[in-house]
PDB file of C-alpha atoms in Angstrom:
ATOM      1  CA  UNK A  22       3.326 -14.174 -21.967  1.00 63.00           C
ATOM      2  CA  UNK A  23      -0.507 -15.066 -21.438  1.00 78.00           C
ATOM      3  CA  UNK A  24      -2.300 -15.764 -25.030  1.00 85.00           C
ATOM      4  CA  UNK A  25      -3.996 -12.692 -25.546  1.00 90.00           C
ATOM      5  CA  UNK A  26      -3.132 -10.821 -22.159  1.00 92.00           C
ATOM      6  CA  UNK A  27      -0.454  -8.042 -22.112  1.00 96.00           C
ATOM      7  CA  UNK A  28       0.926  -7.864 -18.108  1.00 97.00           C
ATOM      8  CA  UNK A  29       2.284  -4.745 -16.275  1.00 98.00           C
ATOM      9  CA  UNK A  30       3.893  -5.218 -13.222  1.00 98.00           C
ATOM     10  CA  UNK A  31       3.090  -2.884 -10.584  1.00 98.00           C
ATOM     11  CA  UNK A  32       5.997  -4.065  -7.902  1.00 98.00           C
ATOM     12  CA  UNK A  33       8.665  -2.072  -6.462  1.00 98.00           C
ATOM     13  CA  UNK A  34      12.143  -3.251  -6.833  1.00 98.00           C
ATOM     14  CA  UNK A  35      13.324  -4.637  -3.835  1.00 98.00           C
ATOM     15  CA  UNK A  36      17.116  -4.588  -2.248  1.00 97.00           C
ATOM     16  CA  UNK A  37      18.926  -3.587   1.214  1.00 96.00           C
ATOM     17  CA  UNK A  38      18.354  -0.622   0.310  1.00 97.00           C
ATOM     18  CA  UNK A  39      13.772  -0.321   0.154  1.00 97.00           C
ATOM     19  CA  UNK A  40      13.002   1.306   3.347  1.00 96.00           C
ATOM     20  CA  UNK A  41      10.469  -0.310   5.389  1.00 95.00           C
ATOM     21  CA  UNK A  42       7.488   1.355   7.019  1.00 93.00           C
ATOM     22  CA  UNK A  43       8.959   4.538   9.325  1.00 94.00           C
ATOM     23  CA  UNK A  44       9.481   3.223  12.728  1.00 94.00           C
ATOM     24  CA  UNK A  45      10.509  -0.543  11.025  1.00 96.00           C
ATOM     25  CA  UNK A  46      14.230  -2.170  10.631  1.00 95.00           C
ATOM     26  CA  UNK A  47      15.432  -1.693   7.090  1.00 96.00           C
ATOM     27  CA  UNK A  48      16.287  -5.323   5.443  1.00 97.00           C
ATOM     28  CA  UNK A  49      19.747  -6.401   5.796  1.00 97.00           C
ATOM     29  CA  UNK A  50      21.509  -9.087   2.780  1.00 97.00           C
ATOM     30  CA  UNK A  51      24.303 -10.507   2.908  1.00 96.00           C
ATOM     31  CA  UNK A  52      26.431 -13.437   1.779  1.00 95.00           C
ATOM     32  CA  UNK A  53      26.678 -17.125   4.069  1.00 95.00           C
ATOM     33  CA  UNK A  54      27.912 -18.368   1.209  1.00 97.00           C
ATOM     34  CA  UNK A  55      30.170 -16.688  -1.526  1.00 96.00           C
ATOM     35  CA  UNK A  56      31.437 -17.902  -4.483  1.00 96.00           C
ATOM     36  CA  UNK A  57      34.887 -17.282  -3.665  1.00 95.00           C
ATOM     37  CA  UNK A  58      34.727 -19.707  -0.757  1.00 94.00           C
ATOM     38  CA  UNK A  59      32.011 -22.401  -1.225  1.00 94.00           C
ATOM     39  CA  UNK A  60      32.011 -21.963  -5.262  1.00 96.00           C
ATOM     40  CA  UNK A  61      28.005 -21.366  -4.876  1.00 97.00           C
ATOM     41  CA  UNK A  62      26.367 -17.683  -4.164  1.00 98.00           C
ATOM     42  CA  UNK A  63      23.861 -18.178  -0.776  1.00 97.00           C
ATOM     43  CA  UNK A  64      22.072 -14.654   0.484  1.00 97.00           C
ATOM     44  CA  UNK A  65      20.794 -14.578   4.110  1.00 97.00           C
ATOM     45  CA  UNK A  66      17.866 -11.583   4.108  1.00 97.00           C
ATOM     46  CA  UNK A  67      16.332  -9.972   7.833  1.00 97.00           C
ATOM     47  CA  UNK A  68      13.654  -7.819   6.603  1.00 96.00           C
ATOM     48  CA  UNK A  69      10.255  -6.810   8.208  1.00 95.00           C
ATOM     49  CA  UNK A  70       7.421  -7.838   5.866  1.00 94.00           C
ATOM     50  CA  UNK A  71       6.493  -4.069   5.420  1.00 96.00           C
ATOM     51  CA  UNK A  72       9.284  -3.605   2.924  1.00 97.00           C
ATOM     52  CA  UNK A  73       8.627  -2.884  -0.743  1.00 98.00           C
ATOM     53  CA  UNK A  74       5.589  -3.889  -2.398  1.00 98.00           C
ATOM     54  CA  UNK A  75       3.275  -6.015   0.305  1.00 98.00           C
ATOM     55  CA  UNK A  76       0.022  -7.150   0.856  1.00 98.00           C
ATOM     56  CA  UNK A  77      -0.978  -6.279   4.642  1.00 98.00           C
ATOM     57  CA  UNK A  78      -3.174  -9.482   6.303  1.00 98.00           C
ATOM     58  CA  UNK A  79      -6.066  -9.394   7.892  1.00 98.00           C
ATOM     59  CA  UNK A  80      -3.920 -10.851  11.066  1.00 98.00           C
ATOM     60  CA  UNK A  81      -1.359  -7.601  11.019  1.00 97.00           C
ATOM     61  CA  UNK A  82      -3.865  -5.932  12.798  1.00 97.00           C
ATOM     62  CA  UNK A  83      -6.296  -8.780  14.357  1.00 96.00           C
ATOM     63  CA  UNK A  84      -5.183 -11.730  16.700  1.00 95.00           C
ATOM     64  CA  UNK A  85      -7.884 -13.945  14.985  1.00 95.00           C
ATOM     65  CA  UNK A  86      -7.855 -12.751  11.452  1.00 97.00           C
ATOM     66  CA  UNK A  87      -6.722 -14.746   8.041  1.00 97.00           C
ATOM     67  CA  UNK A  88      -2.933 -15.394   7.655  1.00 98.00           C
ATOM     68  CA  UNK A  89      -1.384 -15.118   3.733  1.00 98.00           C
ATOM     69  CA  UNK A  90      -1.788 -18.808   3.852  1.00 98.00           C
ATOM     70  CA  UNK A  91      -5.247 -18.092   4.425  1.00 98.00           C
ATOM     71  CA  UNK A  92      -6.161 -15.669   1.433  1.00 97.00           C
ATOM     72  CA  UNK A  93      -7.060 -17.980  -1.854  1.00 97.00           C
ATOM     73  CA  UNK A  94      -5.654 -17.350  -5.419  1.00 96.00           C
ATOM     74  CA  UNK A  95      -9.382 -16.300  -6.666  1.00 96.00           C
ATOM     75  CA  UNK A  96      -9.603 -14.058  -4.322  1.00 97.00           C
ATOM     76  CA  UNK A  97      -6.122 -12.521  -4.467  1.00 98.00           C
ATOM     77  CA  UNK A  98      -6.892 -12.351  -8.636  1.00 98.00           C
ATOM     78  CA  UNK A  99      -9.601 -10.525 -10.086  1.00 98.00           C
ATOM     79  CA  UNK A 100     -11.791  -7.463 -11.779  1.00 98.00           C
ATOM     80  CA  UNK A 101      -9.792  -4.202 -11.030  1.00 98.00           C
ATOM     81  CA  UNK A 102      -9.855  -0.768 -11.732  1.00 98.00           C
ATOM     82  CA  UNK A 103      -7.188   1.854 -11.396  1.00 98.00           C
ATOM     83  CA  UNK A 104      -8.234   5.501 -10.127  1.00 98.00           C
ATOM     84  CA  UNK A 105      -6.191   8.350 -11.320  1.00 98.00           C
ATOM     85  CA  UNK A 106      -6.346  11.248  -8.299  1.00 98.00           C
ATOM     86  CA  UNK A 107      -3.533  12.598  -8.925  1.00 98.00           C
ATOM     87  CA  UNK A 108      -5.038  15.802  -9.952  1.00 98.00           C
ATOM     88  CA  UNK A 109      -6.982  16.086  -6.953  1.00 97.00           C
ATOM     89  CA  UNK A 110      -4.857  15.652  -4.043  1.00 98.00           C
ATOM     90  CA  UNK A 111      -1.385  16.877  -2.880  1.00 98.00           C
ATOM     91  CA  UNK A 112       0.555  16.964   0.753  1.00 98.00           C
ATOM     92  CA  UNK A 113      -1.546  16.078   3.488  1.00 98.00           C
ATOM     93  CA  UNK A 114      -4.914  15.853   1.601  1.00 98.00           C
ATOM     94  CA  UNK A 115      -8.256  13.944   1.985  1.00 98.00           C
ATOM     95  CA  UNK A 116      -9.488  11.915  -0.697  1.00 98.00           C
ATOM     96  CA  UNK A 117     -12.629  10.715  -0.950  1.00 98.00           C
ATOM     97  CA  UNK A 118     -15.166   8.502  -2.285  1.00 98.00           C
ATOM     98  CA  UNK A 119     -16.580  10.848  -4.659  1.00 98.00           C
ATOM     99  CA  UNK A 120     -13.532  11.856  -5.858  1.00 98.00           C
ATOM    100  CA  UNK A 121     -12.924   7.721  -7.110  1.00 98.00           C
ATOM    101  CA  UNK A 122     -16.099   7.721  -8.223  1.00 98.00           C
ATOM    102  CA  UNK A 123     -15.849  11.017 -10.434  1.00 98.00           C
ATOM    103  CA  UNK A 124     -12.840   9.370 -12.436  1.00 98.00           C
ATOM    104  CA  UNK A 125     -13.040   6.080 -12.975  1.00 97.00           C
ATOM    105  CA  UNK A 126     -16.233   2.742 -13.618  1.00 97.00           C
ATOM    106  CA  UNK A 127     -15.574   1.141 -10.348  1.00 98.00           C
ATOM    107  CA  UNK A 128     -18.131  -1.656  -9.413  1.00 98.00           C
ATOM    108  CA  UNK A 129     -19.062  -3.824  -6.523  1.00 98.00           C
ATOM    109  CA  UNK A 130     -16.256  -6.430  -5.349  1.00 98.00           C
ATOM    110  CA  UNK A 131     -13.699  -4.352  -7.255  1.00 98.00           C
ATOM    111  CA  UNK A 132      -9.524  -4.497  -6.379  1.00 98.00           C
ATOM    112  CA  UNK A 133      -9.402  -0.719  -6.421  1.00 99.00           C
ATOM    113  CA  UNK A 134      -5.616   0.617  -7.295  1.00 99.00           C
ATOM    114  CA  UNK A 135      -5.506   4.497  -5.920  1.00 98.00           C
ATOM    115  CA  UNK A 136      -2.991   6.284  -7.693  1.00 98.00           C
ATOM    116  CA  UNK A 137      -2.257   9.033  -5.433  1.00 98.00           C
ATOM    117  CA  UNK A 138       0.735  10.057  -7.887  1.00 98.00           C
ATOM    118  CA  UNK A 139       2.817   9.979  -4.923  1.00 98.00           C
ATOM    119  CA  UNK A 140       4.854   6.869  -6.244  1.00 98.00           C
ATOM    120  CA  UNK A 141       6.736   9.741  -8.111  1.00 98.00           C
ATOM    121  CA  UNK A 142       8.464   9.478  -4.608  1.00 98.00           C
ATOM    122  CA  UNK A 143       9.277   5.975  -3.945  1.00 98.00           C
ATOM    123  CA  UNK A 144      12.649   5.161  -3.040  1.00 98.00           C
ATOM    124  CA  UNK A 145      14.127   4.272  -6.656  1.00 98.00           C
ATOM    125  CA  UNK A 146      12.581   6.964  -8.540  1.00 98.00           C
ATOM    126  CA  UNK A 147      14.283  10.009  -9.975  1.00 98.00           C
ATOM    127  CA  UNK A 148      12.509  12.535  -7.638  1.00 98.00           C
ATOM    128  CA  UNK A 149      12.716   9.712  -4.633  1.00 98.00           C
ATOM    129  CA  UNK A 150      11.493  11.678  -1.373  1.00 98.00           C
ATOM    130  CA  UNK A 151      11.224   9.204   1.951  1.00 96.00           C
ATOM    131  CA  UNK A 152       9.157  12.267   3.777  1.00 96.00           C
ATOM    132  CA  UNK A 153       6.197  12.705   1.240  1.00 98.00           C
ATOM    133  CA  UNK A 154       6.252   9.283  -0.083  1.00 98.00           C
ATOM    134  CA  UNK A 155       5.797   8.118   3.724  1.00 98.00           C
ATOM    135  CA  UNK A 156       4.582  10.629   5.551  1.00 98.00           C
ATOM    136  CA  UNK A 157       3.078  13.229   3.506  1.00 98.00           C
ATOM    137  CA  UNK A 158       0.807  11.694   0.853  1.00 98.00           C
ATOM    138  CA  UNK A 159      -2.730  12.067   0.557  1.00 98.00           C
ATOM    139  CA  UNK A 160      -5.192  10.035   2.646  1.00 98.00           C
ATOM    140  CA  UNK A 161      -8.608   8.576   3.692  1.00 98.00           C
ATOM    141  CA  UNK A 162     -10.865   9.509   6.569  1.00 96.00           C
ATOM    142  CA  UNK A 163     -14.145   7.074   8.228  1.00 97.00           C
ATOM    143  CA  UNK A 164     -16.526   8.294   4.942  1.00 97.00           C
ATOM    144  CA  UNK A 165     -13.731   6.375   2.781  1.00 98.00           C
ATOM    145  CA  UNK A 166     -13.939   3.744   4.896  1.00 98.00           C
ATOM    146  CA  UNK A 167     -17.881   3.267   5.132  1.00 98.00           C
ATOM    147  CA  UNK A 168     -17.980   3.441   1.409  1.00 98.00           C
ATOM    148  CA  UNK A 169     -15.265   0.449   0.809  1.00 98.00           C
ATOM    149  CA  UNK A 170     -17.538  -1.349   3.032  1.00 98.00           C
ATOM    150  CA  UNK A 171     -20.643  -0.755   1.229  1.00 98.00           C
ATOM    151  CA  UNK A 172     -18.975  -1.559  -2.098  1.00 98.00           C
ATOM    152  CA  UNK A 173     -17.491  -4.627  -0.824  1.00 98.00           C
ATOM    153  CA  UNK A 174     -14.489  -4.098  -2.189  1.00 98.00           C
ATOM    154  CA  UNK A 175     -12.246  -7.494  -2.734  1.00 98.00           C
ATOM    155  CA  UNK A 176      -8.767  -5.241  -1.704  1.00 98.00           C
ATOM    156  CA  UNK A 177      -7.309  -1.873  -1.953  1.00 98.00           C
ATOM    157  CA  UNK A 178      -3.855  -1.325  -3.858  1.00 98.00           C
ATOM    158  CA  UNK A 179      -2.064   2.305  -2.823  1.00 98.00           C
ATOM    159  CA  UNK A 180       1.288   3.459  -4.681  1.00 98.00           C
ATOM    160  CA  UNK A 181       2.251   5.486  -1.425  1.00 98.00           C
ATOM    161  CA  UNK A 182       3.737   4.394   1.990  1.00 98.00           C
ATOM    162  CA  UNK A 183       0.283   3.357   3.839  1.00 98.00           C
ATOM    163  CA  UNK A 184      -3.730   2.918   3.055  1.00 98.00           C
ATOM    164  CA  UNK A 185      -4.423   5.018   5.727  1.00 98.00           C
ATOM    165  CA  UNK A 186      -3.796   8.904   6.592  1.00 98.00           C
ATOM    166  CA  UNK A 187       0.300   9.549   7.725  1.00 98.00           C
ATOM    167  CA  UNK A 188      -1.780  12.006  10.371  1.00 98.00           C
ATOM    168  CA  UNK A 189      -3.835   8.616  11.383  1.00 98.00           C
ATOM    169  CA  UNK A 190      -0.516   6.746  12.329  1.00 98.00           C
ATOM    170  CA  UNK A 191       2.427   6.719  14.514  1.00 97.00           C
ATOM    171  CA  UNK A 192       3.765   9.216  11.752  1.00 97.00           C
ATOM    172  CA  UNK A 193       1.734  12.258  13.466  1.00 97.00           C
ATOM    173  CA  UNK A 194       3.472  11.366  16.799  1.00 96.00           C
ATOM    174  CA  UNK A 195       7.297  10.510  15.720  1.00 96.00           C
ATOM    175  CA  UNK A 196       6.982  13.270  13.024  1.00 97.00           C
ATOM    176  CA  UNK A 197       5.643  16.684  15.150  1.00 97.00           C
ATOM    177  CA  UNK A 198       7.111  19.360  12.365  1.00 98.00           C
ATOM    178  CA  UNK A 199       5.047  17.397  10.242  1.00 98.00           C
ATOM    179  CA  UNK A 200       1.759  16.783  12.305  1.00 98.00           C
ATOM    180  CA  UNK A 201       2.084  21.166  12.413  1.00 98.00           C
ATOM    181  CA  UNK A 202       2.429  21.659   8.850  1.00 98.00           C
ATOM    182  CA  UNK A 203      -0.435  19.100   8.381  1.00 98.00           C
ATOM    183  CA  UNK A 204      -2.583  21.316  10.945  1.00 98.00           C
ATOM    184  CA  UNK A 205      -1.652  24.439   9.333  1.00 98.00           C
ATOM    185  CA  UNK A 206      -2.679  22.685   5.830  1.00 96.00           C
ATOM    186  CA  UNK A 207      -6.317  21.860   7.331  1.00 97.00           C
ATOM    187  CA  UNK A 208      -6.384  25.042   9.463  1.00 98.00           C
ATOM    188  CA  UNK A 209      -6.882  23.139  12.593  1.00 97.00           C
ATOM    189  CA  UNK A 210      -6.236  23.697  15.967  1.00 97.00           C
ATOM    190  CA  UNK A 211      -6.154  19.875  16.915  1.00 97.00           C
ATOM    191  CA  UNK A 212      -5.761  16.786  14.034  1.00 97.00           C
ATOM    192  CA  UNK A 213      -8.274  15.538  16.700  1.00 97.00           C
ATOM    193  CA  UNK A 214     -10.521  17.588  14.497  1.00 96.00           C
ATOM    194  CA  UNK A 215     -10.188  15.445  11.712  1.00 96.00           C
ATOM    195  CA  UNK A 216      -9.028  12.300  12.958  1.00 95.00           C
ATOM    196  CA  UNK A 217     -10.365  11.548  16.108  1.00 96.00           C
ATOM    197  CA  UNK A 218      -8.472   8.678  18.185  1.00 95.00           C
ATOM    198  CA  UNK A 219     -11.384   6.108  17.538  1.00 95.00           C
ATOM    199  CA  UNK A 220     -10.783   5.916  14.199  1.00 95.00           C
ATOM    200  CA  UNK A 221      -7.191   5.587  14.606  1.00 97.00           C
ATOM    201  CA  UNK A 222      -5.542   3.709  10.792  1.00 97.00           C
ATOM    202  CA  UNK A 223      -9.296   2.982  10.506  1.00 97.00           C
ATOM    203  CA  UNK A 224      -7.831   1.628   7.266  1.00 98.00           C
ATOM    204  CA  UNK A 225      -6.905  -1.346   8.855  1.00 98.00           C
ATOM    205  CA  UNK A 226      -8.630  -1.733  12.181  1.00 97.00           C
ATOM    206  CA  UNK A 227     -12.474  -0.934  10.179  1.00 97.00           C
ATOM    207  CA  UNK A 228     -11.910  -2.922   7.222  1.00 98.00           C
ATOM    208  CA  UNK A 229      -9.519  -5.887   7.944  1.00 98.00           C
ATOM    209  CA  UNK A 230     -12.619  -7.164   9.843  1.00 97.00           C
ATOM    210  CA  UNK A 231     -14.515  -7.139   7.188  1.00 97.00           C
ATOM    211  CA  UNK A 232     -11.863  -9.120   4.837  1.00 97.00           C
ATOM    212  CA  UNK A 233     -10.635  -5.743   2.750  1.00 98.00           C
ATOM    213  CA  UNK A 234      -7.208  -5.646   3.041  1.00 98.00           C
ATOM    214  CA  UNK A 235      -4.315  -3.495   1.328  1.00 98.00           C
ATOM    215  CA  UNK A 236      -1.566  -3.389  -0.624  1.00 98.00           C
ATOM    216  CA  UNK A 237       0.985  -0.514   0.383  1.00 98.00           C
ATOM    217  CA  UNK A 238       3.976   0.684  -2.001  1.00 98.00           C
ATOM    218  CA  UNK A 239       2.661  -0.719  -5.413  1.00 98.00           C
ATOM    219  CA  UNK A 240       3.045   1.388  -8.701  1.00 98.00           C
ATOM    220  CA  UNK A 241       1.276   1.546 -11.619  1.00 98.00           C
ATOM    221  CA  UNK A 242       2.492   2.575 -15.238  1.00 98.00           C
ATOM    222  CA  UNK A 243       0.373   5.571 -17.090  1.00 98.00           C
ATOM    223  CA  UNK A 244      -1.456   2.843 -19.591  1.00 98.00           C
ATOM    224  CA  UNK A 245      -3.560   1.795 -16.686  1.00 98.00           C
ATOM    225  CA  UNK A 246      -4.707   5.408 -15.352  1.00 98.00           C
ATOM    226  CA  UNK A 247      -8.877   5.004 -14.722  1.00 98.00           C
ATOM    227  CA  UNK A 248      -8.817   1.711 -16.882  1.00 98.00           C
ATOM    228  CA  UNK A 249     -10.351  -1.228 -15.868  1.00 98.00           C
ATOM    229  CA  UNK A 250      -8.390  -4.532 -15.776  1.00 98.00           C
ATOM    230  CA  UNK A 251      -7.532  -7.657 -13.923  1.00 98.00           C
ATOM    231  CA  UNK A 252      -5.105  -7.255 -11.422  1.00 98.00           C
ATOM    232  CA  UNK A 253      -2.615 -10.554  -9.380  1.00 98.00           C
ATOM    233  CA  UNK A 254      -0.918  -9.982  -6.220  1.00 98.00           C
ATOM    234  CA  UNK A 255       1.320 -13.185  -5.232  1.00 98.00           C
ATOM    235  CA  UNK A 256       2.421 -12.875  -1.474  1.00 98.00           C
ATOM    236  CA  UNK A 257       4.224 -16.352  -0.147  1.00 97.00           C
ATOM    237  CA  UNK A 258       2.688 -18.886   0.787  1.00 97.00           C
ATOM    238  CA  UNK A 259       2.643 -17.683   4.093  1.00 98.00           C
ATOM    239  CA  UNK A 260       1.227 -19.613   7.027  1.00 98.00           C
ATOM    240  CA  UNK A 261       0.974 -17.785   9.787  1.00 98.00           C
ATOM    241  CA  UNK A 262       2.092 -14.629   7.928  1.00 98.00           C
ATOM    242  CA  UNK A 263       0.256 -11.328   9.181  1.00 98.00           C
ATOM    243  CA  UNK A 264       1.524  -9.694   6.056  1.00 98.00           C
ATOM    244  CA  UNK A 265       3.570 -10.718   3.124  1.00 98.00           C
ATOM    245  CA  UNK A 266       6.004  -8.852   0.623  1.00 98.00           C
ATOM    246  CA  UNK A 267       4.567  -9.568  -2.874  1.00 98.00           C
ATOM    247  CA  UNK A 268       4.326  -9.613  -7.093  1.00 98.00           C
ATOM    248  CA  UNK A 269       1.805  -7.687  -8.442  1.00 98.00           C
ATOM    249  CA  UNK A 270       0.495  -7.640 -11.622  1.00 98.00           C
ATOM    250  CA  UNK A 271      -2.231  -6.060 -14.006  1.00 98.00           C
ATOM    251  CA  UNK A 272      -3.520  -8.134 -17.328  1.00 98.00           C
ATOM    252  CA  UNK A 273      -5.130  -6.379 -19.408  1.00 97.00           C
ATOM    253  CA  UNK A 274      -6.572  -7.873 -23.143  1.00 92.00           C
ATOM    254  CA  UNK A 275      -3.549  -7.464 -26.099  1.00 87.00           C
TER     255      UNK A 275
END
């Protein structure tokens, strides 16, 4: 324990059996070495590094962007603030700047945590549900994104499956019952409508260039809801990583 900090950790467990992204091999573990055999316990692990808790690099989604490696402890630590939505948003909804901004101090350069609520569904919990934690949760559109930029936020932390819209990813393609109920939701004709194929997980391909990346699948306990704090995220020491899983933690003053 930190003199004088209490820490919450806002990680997913993580086994064979955390799904990855949809579309993305699950992780496989198992034994080269047993007890039994070799007297010592050796794990081998094959796991995509969108499993679990994970910081997404600038370099998942640009040839010539920072690797892990790349990303310095001040940066990765700093002023945070966690914004309670919860309320606000359900299957398949927007959320928006104003809605952030109507619940909780958030300032220039912040790590903004959205709490969508929809870590209810992650993979471990009690009411675990793969389809909205993954593909149903609440999302962004390009006025989110504009407003991240103009804040200059340091990084974005989500406790759902992605930082961007499930309808603005492969999810709307591989998923059609889904992409229909999400139409019907919106009373569109066309998702086009709302998410028009330039701004495509604008999430990632508008803000990685400017250096605000994500962190997909993190949780956050009750304590924290529209708090401000300091918040840690500890990928590997990854060079050449385009993405890392990771620890992340909140300090807040004890």
């Amino acid at each position: 324990m930190l003199d004088g900090y209490e820490m919450h950790d806002l990680t997913q467990p993580w086994s064979q059996d955390t799904p990855a992204w949809p579309t993305y091999d699950n992780p496989k573990i198992w034994y080269e070495k047993s007890l039994d055999t070799e007297k010592v316990n050796g794990q081998k692990i094959e796991f995509m590094n969108h499993t679990g808790t994970h910081l997404d690099g600038e370099k998942h989604f640009i040839a010539h962007g920072r690797d892990i490696e790349s990303m310095s402890l001040d940066e990765l630590v700093g002023d945070a603030v966690v914004a309670d939505i919860s309320d606000e948003v359900g299957d398949y909804d927007i959320y928006t700047s104003e809605m952030i901004e109507d619940v909780c101090d958030v300032r220039e350069g912040d790590i903004l945590f959205i709490h969508t609520g929809y870590q209810e569904y992650a993979w471990h919990r009690e009411a675990a549900d793969p389809h909205a934690f993954f593909c149903k949760h609440p999302g962004p559109n390009m006025e989110f994104a504009e407003w991240c930029k103009e804040m200059d936020l340091n990084y974005l932390m989500l406790d759902c499956g992605s930082a961007d819209h499930p309808m603005n990813t492969v999810i709307r393609d591989v998923r059609p019952e889904l992409a229909r109920e999400a139409r019907e939701k919106h009373g569109v004709d066309d998702l086009d409508e709302i998410f028009p194929p330039e701004g495509y997980q604008l999430m990632h391909t508008e803000l990685f260039p400017e250096g605000i990346v994500h962190v997909e699948n993190a949780q956050v306990p009750a304590e924290l809801l529209n708090e401000r704090c300091q918040i840690g995220t500890f990928p590997w020491r990854f060079r050449g990583g385009e993405s890392s899983v990771s620890r992340c933690v909140a300090f807040t003053e004890a």
